PDB file of C-alpha atoms in Angstrom:
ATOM      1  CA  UNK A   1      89.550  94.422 152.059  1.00 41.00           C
ATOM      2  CA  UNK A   2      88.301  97.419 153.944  1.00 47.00           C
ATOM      3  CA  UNK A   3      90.408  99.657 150.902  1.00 45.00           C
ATOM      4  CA  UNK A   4      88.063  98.108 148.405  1.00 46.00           C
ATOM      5  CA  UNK A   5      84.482  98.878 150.869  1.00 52.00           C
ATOM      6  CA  UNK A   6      85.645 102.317 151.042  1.00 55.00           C
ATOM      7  CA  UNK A   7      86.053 102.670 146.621  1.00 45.00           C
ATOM      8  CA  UNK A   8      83.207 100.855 146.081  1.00 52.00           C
ATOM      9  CA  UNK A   9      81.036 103.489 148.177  1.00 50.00           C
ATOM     10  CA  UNK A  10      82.454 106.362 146.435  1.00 50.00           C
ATOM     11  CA  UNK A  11      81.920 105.622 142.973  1.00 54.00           C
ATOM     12  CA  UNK A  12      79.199 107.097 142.674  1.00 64.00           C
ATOM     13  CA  UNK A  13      80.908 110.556 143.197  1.00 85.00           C
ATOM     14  CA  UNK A  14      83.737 112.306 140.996  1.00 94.00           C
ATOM     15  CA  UNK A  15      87.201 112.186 141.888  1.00 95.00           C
ATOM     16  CA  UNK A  16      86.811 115.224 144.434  1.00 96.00           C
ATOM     17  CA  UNK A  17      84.552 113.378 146.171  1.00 96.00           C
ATOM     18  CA  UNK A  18      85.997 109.892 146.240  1.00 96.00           C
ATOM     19  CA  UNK A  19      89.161 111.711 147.316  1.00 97.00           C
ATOM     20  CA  UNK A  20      87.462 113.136 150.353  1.00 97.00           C
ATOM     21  CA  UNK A  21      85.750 110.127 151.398  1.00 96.00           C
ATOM     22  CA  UNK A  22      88.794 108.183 151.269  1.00 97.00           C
ATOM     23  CA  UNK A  23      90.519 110.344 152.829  1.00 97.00           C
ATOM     24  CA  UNK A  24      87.901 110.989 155.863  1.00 96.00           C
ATOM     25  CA  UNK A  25      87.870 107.180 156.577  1.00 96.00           C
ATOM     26  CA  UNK A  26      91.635 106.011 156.218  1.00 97.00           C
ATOM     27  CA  UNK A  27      92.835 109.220 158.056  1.00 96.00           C
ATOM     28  CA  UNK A  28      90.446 108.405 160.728  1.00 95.00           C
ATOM     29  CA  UNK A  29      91.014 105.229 161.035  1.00 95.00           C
ATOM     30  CA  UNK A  30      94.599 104.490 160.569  1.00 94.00           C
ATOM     31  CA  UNK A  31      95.702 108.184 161.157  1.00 93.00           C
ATOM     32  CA  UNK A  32      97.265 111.237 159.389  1.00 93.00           C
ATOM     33  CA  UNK A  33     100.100 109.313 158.344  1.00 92.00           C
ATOM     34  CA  UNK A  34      98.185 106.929 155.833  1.00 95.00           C
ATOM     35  CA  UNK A  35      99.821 107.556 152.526  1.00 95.00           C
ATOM     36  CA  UNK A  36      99.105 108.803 149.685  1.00 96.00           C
ATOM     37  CA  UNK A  37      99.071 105.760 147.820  1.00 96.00           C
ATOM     38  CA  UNK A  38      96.753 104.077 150.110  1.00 97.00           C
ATOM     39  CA  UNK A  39      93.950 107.256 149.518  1.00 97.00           C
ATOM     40  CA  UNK A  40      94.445 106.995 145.656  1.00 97.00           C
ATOM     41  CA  UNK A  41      93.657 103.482 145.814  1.00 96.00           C
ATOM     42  CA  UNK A  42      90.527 103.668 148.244  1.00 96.00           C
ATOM     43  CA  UNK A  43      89.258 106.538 146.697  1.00 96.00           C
ATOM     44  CA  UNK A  44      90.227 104.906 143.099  1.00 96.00           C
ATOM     45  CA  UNK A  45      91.708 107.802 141.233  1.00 96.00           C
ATOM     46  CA  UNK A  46      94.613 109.034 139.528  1.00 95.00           C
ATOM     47  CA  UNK A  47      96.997 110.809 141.408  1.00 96.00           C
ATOM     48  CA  UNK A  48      96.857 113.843 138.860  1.00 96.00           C
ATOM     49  CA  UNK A  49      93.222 114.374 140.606  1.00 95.00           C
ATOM     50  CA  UNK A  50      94.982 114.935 143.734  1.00 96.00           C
ATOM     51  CA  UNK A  51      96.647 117.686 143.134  1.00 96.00           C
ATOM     52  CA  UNK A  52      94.483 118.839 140.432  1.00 96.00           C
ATOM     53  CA  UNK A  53      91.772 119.377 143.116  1.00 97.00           C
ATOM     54  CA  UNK A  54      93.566 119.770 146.139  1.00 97.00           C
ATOM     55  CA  UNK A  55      97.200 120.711 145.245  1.00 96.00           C
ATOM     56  CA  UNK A  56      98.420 117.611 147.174  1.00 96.00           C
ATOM     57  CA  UNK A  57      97.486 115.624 150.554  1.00 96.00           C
ATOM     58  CA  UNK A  58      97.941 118.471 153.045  1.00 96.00           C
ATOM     59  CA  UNK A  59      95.612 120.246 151.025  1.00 97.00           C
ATOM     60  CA  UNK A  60      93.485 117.278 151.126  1.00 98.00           C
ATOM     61  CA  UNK A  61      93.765 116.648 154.690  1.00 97.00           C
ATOM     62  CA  UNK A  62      92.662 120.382 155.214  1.00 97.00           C
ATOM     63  CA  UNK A  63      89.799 120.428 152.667  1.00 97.00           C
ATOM     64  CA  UNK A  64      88.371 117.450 154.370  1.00 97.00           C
ATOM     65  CA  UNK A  65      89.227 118.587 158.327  1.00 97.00           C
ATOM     66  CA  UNK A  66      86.974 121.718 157.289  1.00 97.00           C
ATOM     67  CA  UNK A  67      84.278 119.310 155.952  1.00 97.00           C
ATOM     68  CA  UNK A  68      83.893 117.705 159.083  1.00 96.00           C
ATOM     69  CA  UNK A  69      84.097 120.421 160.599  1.00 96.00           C
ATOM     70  CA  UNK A  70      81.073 121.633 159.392  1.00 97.00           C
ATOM     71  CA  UNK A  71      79.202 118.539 159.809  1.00 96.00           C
ATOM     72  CA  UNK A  72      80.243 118.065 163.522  1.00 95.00           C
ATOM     73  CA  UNK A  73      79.160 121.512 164.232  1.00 96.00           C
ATOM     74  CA  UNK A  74      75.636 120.798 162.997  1.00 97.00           C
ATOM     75  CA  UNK A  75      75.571 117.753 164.588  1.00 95.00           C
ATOM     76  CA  UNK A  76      76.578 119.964 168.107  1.00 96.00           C
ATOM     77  CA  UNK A  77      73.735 122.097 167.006  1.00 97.00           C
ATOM     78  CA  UNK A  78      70.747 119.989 166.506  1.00 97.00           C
ATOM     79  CA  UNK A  79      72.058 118.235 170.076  1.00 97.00           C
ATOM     80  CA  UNK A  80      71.582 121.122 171.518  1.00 97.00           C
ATOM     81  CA  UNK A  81      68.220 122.140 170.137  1.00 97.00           C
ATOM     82  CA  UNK A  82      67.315 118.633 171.074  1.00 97.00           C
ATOM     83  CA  UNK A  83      67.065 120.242 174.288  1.00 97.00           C
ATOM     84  CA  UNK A  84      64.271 122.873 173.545  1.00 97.00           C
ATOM     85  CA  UNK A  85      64.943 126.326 174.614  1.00 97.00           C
ATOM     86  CA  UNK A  86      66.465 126.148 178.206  1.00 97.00           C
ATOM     87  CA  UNK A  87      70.006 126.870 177.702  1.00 97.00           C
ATOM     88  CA  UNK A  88      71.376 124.892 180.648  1.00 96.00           C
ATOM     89  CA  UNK A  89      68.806 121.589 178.971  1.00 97.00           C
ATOM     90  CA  UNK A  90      70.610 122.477 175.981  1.00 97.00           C
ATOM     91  CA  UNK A  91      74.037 121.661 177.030  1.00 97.00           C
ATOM     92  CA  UNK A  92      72.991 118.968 179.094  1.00 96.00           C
ATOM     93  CA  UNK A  93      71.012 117.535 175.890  1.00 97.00           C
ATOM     94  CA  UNK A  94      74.360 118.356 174.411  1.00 96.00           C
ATOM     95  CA  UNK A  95      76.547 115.990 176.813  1.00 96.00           C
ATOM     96  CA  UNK A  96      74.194 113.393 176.768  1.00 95.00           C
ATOM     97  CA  UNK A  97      74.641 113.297 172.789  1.00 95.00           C
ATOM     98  CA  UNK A  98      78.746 112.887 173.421  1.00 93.00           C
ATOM     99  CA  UNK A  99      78.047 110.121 176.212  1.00 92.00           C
ATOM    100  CA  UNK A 100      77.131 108.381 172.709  1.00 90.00           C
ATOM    101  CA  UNK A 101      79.418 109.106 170.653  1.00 88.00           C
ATOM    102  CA  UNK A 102      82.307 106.230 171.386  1.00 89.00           C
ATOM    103  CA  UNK A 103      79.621 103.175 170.903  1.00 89.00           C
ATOM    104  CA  UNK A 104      79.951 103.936 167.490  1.00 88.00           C
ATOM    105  CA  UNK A 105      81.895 101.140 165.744  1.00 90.00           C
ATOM    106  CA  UNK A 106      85.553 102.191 164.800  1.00 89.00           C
ATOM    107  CA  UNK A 107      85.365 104.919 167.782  1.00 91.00           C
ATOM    108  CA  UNK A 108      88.941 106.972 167.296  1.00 92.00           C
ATOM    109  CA  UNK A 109      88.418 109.532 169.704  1.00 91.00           C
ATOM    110  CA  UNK A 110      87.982 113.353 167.983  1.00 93.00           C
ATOM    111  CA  UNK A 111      89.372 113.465 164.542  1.00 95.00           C
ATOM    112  CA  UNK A 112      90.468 117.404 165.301  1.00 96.00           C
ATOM    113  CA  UNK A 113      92.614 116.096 168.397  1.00 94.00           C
ATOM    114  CA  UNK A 114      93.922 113.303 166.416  1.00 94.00           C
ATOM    115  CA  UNK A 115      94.771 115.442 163.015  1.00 95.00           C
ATOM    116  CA  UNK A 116      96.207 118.340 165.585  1.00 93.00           C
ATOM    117  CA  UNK A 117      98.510 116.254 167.760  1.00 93.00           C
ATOM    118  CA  UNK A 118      99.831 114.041 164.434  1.00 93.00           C
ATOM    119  CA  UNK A 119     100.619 116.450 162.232  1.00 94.00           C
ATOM    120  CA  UNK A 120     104.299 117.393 163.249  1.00 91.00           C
ATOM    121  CA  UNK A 121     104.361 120.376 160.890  1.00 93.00           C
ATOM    122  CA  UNK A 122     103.381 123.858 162.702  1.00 94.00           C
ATOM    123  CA  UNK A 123     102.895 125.060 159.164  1.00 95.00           C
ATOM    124  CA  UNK A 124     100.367 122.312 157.641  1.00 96.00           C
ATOM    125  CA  UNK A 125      96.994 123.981 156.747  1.00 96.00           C
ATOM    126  CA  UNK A 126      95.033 121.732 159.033  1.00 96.00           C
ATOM    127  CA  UNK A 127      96.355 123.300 162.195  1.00 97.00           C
ATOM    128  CA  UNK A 128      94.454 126.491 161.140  1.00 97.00           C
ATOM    129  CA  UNK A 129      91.271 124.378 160.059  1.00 97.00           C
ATOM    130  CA  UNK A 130      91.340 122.766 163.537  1.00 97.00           C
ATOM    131  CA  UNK A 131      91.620 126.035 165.350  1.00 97.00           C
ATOM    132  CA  UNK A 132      88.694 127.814 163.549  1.00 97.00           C
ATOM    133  CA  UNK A 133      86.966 124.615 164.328  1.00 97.00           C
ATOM    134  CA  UNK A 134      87.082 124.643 167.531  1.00 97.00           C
ATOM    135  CA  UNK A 135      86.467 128.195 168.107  1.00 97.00           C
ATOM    136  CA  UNK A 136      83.931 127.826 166.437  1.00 97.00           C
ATOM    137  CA  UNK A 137      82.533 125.139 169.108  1.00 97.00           C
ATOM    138  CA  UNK A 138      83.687 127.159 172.175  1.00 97.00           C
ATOM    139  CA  UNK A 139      81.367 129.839 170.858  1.00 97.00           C
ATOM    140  CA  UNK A 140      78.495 127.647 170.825  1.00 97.00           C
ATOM    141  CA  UNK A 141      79.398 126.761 173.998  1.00 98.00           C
ATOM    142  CA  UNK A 142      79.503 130.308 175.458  1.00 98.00           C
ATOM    143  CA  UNK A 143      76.659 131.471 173.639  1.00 98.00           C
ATOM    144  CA  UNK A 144      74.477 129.181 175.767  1.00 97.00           C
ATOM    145  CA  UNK A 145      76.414 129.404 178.857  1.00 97.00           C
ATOM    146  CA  UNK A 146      75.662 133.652 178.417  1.00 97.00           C
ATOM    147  CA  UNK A 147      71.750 132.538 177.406  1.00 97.00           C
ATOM    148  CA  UNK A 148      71.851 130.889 180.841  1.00 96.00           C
ATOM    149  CA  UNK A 149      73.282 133.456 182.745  1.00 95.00           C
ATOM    150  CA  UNK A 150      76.484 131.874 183.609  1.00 96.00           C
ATOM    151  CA  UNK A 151      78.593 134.506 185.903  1.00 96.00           C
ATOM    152  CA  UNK A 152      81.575 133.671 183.967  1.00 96.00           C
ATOM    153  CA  UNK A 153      80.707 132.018 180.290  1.00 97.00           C
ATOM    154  CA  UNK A 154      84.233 132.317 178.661  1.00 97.00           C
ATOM    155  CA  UNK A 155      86.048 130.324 181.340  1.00 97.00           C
ATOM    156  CA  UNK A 156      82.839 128.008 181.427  1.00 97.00           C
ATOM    157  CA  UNK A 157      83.115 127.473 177.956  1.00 97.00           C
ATOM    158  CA  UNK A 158      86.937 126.556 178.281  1.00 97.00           C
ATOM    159  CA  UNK A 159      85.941 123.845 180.973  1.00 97.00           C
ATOM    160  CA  UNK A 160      83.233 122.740 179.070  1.00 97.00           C
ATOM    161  CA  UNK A 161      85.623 122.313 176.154  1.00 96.00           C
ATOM    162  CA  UNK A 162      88.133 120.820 178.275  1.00 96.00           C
ATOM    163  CA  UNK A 163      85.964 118.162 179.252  1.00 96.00           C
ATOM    164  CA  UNK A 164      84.581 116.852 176.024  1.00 95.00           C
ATOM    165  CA  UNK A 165      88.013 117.003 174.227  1.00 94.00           C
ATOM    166  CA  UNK A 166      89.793 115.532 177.379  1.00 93.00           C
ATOM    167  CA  UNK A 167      86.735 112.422 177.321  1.00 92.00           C
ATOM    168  CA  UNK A 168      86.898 112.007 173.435  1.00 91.00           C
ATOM    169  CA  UNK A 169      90.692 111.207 173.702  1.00 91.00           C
ATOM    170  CA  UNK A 170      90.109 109.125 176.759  1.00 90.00           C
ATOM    171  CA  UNK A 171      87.406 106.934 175.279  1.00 88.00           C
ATOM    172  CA  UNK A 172      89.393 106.259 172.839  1.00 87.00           C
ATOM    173  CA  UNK A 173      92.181 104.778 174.664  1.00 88.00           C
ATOM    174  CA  UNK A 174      89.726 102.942 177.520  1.00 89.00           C
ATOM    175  CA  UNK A 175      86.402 102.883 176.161  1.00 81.00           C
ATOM    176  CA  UNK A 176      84.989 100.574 178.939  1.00 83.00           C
ATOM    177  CA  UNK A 177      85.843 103.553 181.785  1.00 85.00           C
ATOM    178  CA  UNK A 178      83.123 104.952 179.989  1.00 86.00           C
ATOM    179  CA  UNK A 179      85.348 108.550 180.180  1.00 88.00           C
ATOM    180  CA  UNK A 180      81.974 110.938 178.274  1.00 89.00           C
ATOM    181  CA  UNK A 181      79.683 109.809 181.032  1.00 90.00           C
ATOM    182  CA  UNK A 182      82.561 111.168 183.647  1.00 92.00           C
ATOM    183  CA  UNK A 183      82.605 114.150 181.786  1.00 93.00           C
ATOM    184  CA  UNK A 184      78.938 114.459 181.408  1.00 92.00           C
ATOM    185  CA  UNK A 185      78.208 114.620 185.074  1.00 94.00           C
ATOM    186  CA  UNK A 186      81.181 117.492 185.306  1.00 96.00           C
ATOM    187  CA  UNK A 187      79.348 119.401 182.886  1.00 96.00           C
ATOM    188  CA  UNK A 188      76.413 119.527 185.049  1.00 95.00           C
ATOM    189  CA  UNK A 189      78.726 121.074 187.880  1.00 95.00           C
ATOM    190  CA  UNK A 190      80.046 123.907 184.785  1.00 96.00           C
ATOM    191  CA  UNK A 191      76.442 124.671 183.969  1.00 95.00           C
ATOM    192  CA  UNK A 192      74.924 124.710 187.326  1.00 93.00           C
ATOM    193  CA  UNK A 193      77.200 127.432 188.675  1.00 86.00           C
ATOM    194  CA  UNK A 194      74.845 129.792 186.700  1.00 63.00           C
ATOM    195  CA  UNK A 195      71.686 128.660 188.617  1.00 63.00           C
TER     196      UNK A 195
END
């Protein structure tokens, strides 16, 4: 049971982190709604740990949104520097990391999207987590777009964030149209207008 693969490889952490690492798989997977009772049992804890380090799942869910958050934006980083010190290789080294990204087993499209459009509460914490995320992203994004000369790097940056979250969420649904290679050779158009 996939419950018991996901306790077994957090063991070796404290409750904190079992919690997150539960929480980052079966949200993921099966989406924000995945109970509580489901996490407490992956991540085998009790449920005073819950709230004792997080105050309760939204707090959870946000903890762990920032997290990744972090960890995808280092991951967009060292994609980029993959592509030396050109700014316009650098995104392109950047899109030809995301054509990647749904061969990975258990592709779900972008956790962000997914955590943003589920969670029906304009209030929950994650909504702000998500935001600052991507922000965060877009100015990567610009920064290189500006590095490359781009006439017009915030509305380049927008497309260029259109694109990726727009193939993320269509890979997930039909991941043989092969939607990050579409958006790929888009980006190329985006970045080129700088030339």
């Amino acid at each position: 049971m996939e419950t018991t693969r996901i306790a077994k490889a957090t063991r070796a952490g404290g409750p904190r982190d079992r919690l997150m690492c539960a929480a980052k798989e079966l949200t993921y997977r099966d989406g924000m709604q995945v109970g509580v009772d489901a996490i407490l049992t992956a991540a085998d804890v009790a449920r005073r740990s819950l709230y004792q380090h997080f105050g309760g799942k939204d707090g959870l869910v946000a903890e762990m949104l920032k997290e990744e958050g972090e960890r995808m934006e280092q991951i967009y980083a060292d994609a980029l520097a993959a592509g030396g010190d050109d700014p316009r290789e650098r995104l392109r080294a950047l899109f030809a990391f995301l054509e990647k990204l749904p061969d990975a087993p258990g592709y779900r499209g972008c956790r962000f999207v997914n955590a943003d459009l589920t969670l029906a509460d304009p209030g929950h914490p994650a909504h702000d987590v998500v935001r600052a995320h991507k922000q965060r992203r877009r100015e990567m994004l610009e920064a290189e777009l500006r590095a490359a000369g781009h006439p017009d790097p915030v509305t380049a940056g927008i497309q260029l964030e259109l694109l990726i979250d727009g193939a993320a969420v269509n890979a997930a649904l039909r991941p043989e149209e092969r939607h990050t290679v579409a958006a790929g050779l888009l980006a190329q158009i985006v970045i080129d207008q700088g030339s």
